Short mmCIF file of C-alpha atoms in Angstrom, two decimals:
data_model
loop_
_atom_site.label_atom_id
_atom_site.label_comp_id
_atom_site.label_asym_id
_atom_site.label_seq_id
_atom_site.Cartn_x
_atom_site.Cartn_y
_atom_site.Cartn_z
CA UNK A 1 -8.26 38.96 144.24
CA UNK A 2 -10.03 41.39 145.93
CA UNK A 3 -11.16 45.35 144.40
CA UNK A 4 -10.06 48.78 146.26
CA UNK A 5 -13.21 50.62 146.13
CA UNK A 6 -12.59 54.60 147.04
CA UNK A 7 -15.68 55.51 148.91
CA UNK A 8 -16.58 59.30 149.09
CA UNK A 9 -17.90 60.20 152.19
CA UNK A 10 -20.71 63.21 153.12
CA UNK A 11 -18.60 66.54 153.71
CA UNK A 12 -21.52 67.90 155.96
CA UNK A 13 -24.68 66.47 156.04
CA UNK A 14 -24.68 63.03 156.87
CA UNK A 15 -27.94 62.29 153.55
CA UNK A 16 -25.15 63.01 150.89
CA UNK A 17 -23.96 59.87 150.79
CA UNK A 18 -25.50 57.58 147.59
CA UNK A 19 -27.05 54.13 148.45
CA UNK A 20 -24.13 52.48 146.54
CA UNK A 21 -21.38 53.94 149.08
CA UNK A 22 -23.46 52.18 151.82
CA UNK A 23 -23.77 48.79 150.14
CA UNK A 24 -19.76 48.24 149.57
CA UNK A 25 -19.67 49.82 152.84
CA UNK A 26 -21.82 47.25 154.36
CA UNK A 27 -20.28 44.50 151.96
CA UNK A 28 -16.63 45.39 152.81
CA UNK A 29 -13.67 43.14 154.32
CA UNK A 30 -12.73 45.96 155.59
CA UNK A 31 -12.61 49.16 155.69
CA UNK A 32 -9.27 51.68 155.73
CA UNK A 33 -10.07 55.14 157.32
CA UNK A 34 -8.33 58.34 157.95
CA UNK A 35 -9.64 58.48 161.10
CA UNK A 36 -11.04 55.72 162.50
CA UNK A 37 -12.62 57.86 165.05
CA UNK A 38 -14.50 59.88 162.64
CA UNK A 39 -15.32 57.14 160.05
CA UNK A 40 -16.39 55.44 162.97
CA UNK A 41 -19.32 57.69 163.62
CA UNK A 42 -20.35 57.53 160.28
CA UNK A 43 -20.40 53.96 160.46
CA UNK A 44 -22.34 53.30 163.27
CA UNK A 45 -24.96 56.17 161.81
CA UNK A 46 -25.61 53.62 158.84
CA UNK A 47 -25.71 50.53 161.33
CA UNK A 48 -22.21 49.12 159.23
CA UNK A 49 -20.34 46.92 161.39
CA UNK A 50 -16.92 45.58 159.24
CA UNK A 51 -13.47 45.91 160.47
CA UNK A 52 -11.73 49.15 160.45
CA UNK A 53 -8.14 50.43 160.08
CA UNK A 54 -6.40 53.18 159.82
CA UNK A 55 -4.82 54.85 156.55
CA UNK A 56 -3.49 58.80 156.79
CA UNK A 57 -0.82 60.15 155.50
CA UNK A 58 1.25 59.59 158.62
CA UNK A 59 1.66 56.00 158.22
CA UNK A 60 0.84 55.57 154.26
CA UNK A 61 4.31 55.02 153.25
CA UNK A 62 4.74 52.31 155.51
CA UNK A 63 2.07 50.74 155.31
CA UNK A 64 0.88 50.78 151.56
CA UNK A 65 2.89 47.28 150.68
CA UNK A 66 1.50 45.64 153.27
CA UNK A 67 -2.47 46.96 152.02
CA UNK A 68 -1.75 45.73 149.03
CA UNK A 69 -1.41 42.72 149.81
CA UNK A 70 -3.92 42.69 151.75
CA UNK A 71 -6.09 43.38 149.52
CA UNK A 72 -4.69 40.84 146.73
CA UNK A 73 -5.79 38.22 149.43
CA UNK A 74 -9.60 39.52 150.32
CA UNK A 75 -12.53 37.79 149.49
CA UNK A 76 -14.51 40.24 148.51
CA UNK A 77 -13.37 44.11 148.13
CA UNK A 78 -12.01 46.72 150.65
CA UNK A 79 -13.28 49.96 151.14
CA UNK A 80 -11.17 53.29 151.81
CA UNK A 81 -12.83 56.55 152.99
CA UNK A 82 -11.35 59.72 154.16
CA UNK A 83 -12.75 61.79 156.94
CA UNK A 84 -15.09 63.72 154.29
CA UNK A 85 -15.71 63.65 150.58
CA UNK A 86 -13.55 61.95 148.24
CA UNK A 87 -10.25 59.98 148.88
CA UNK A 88 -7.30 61.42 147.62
CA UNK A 89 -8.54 64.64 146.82
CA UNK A 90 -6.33 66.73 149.34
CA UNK A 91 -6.54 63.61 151.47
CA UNK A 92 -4.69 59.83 151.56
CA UNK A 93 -5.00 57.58 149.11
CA UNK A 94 -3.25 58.44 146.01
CA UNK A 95 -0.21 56.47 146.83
CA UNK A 96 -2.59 53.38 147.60
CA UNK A 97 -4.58 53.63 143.71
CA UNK A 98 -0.97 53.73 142.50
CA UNK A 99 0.52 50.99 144.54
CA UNK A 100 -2.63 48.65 143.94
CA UNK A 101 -2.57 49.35 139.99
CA UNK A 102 0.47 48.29 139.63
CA UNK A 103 0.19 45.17 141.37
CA UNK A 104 -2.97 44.74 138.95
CA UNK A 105 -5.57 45.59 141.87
CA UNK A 106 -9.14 46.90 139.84
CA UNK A 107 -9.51 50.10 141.57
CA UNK A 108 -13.55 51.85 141.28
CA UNK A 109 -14.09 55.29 142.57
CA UNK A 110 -17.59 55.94 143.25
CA UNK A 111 -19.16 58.75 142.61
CA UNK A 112 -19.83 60.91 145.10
CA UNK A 113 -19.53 63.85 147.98
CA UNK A 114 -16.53 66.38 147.53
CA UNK A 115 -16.25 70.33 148.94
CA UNK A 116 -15.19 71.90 145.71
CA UNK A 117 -17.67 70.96 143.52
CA UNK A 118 -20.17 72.52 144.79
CA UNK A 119 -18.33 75.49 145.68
CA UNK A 120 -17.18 75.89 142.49
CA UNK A 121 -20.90 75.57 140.97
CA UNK A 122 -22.24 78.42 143.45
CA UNK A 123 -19.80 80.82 143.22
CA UNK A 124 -21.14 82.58 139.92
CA UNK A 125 -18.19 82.47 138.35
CA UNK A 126 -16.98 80.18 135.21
CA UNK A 127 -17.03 76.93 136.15
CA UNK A 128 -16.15 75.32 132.04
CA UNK A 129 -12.83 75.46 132.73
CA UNK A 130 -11.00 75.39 136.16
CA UNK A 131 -7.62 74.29 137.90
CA UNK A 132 -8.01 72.80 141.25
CA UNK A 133 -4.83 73.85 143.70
CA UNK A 134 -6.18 72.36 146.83
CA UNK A 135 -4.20 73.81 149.70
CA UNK A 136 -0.72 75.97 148.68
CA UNK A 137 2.35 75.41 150.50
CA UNK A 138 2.65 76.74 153.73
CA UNK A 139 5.68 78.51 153.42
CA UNK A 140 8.76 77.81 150.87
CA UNK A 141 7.15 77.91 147.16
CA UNK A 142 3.91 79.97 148.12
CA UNK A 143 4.86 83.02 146.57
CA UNK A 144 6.45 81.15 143.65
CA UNK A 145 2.65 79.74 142.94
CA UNK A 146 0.86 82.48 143.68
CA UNK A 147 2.94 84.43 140.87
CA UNK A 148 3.05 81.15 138.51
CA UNK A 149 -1.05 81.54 138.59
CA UNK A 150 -1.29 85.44 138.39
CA UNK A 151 -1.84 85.10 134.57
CA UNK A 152 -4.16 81.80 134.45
CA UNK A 153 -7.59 82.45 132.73
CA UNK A 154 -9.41 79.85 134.21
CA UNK A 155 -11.27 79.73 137.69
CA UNK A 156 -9.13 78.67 140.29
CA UNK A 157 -9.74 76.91 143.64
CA UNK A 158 -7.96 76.59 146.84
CA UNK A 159 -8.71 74.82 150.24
CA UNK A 160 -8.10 76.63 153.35
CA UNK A 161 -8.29 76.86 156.86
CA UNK A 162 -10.78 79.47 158.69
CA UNK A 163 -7.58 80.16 160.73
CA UNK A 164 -5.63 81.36 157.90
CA UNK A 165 -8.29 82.87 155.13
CA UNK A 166 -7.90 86.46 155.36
CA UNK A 167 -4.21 85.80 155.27
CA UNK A 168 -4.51 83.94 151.62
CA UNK A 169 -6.96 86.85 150.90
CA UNK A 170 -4.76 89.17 151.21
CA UNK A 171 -1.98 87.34 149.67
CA UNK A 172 -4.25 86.57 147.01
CA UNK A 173 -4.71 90.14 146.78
CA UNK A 174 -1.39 91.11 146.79
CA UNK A 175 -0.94 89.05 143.38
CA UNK A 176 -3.97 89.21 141.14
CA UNK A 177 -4.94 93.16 142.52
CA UNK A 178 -7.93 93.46 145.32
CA UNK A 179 -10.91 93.92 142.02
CA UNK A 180 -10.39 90.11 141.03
CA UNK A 181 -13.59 88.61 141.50
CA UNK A 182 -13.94 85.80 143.77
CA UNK A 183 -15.92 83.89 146.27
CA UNK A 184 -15.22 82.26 149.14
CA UNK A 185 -17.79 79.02 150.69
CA UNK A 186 -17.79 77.37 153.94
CA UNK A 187 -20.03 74.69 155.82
CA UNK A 188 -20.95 72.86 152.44
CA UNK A 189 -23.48 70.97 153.01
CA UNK A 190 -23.60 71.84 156.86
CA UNK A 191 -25.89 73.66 158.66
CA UNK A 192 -24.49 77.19 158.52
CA UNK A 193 -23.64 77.06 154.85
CA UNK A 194 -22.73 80.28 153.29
CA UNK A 195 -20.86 81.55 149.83
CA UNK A 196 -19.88 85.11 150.01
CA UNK A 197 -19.23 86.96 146.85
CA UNK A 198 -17.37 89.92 145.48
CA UNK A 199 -13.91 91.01 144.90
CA UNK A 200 -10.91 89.85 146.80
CA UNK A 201 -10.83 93.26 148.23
CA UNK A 202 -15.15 92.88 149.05
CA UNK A 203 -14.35 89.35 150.44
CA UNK A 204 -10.99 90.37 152.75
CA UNK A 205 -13.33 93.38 154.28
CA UNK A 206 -16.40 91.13 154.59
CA UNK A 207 -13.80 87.85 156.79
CA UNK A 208 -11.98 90.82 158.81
CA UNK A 209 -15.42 92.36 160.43
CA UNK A 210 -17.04 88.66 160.64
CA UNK A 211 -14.73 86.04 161.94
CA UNK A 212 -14.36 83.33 159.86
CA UNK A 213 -15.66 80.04 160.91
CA UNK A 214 -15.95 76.05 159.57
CA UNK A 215 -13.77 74.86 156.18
CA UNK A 216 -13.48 77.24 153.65
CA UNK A 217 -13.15 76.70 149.53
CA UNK A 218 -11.59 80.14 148.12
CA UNK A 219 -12.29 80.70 144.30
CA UNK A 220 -10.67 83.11 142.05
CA UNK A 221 -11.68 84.17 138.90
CA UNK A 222 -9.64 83.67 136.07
CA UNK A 223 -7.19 86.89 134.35
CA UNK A 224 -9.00 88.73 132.18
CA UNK A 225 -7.63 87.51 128.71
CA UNK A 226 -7.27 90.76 126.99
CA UNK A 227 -5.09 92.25 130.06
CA UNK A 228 -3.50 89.05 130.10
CA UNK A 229 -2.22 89.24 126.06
CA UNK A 230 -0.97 93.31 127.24
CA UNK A 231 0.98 92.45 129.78
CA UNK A 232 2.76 89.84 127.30
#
């Protein structure tokens, strides 16, 4: 029986990926990709040449039963990636772990590349504690979460487009009050790199004047505990 491996893949620059991730790479039946396009590129940059399919969350649910077997039948192990850093993490691959643990698949994650991370670790603020949110709803249940994490104490993080950051600013705003500190990064790992710091007010004047530009990870600082026990 073969081993899912979940291979994280560099966010930016192309040296953050460990030697590991390029030996089950290279050792692979085959590897599933997000985008085989983009994987691709990766692939040839490390000289790996193994089969490659795709895996995104358009054709997941269809095609999960089938990868499982798949995989049940490989010689060796099969590798899944995402377009950058970890699988699964605000990418595909969740339902695949699941399906292939049940079916008594071993399942490694390697350790490795992931946006928030290091995001998280430059932004100054606490980074003990922390609740990841990834990216919040578009539209029905945004405002719900927004006011479900008004009160949290702990640091938390969102993914977000460049297109739609001063928008969740604002929002963001709107909810925990424009003097919640915060932090917003972009580029990790990439060339222009850049973590801008201050309030939510600071950060929504700073993205209005300077158009904002590559992925961004948006961090909030957590309620102030004593307000928080007040307002109770």
């Amino acid at each position: 029986m073969g081993i899912l491996y979940i291979v994280p893949t560099p966010v930016g620059n192309l040296e953050d990926i460990t030697l590991r991730a390029i030996r089950i790479l290279k050792e692979a039946d085959f590897v599933l990709a997000e985008d085989t396009r983009t994987s691709g590129k990766l692939l040839k940059h490390l000289d790996i040449q193994v089969p490659m399919y795709s895996h995104h969350k358009f054709n997941e649910h269809q095609t999960v039963k089938n990868l499982v077997e798949r995989i049940r039948n490989c010689e060796r192990h099969v590798a899944l990636v995402s377009d950058a850093g970890t699988p699964a993490i605000s990418d595909p691959g969740f339902l695949l772990v699941r399906e292939s643990v049940k079916n008594g698949i071993e399942v490694q994650c390697l350790p490795g590349a992931t946006a928030f991370v290091p995001a998280l670790v430059s932004s100054a603020l606490p980074c003990e504690k922390f609740v990841f949110e990834g990216f919040l709803p578009q539209k029905k249940g945004r405002q719900t979460r927004l006011n479900f994490l008004k009160e949290e104490l702990r640091t938390i993080i969102f993914y977000e487009s460049p297109y739609r950051v001063v928008k969740t600013l604002t929002q963001l705003a709107e909810v925990f009050g424009t003097e919640r500190q915060a932090a917003a990064a972009r580029e990790i790992s990439k060339i222009h790199e850049e973590c801008v710091r201050g309030t939510l007010g600071e950060l929504i004047e700073h993205f209005t004047k300077n158009e904002p530009r590559g992925e961004f990870v948006l961090l909030v600082g957590g309620a102030d505990e004593k307000e928080s026990k007040e307002k109770e």
